[in-house]
Amino acid sequence: MTTKKRKFPLHLQILAGILLGLGWGLLAVNIGMADFTKDFIKPFGTIFVNLLKMVAIPMIVTSLIIGVTSLKDINKLSRMGGKTLGIFILTTVFAITIGVVIANVAKPGSGIPEETKTKLMSAYADKAAANSESAESFSQQGPLQPLVDLFPENLLNAATDNANMLQIVLVAILVGVALILIPAQKSEPVVRVLDGLNDAVLKIVDIIMYLAPIGVFALISSVITEVAGDNPSEAIGLLTALGKYVIVVLVGLCLHVILVYMPMVKFLARRSPLWFLKKMRPVQLLAFSTSSSNATLALNMENAEKNMGIDEEVTGFVLPLGATVNMDGTSMYQAIAAIFIAQALNIDLSLTDQIMIVVTATLASIGSAGVPGAGMVMLVIVLNSINVPAAGIALIMGPDRILDMCRTVVNVTGDTTVASVVARSEGLLHDRE
Ligand code: ASP
């Protein structure tokens, strides 16, 4: 496939969008152009994200079916599946453990003045209540509901909602398996058509990425104006009061990348960690700008195949699955946030509570969709399990979008790390410069 080389590498284009968006956002807040930004700039960000989400399902379907059929045997598929899920769960548990340890050591929730707490609670009370309601409907379902939800009763319905991404993954695997089982002369033409479609989808991703600087500019400037709200100085005051909490989450996320992902890349995927991070730059910057694993999925798949040498058989399978169930950044954030809220509300957590956090944050991160703010909705489930009032979420809502951007970077980095490890173990990691 021929791709024209860009004059400016993609990561620099996205970075320029982020910086210009930041600049304009701050200016707009100060010169009273926040409404203009919302009405005339934000829509371009929405268009960009919509386009990215639009290609996610076609990309999953074509690469996953091609990936599964090229595995040629079903044992290999189940071995790869087992490995992938096992590593996903292990890395998530590591992330939560790091979060629990640093939140207990740094105690970001102790010592927040009563007055600040009251202000935060009243500023975000309504949003917190709405949040709990959405989580409530989730937790009222039976324990096996997530399993039931994996199986669509109607194929077209499944394909029309990005929230059903896992159902699509399942159907695509099933189609791939069926194509392996039927005679080759019947399956080959189907696979050839899908291969052509897959190249077309990759090309569409390239075309969409030409809009990246504008889309990212629009996304970042609207985030800034929304975080600042009507009273920027009060917003800054409240954010500073939560400074320690924000720093603990950011340090935790960095530690997870350094202590877990980098050794996995070095020793299990046998690749240079610096090379890995360099290749991941455009994907990480897009994750940061969109706050959405789903919106980043198509670029991640394209980048992993073309620039990182991870075979399509692996990316088609591991990355879509990862974008929906493997969210280490989110799980760590949920653990730290739950402990922070308990500390701020002077609720002591026993060892059993802390273990409960590890279990429920693992499940809650699996249940979180790859869209902005999903992790915060599912945080309610973690809080319920340790008897901390869900209204306490109001305390951490202010800086959530910014933390969401950072945890999404870790979420997508984790998916590609696991894809590299699985690819290496299957002999499917190819050399790239
Ligand atoms: N925004 C995150 C993602 O898409 C999920 C979350 O933590 O809210 O990966």
XYZ file of C-alpha atoms and ligand atoms in Angstrom, residues 291-293 327 330 369-376 404 407-408 411, ligand 1:
26
model
C -9.984 11.001 25.811
C -11.350 7.958 24.048
C -9.818 4.518 23.463
C -8.013 -0.138 30.821
C -8.774 3.760 34.295
C -16.556 1.906 27.737
C -13.702 3.500 25.807
C -15.319 6.933 25.782
C -14.664 10.138 27.733
C -15.687 9.999 31.375
C -16.739 6.336 31.372
C -14.264 5.480 34.120
C -15.837 8.013 36.462
C -9.235 11.180 31.727
C -5.437 7.699 31.753
C -6.602 7.129 28.168
C -5.009 2.573 28.371
N -11.702 7.667 28.553
C -11.188 6.376 28.896
C -10.895 5.584 27.641
O -11.544 5.783 26.653
C -12.114 5.622 29.818
C -12.194 6.338 31.137
O -11.311 6.118 31.973
O -13.072 7.158 31.341
O -10.026 4.752 27.642
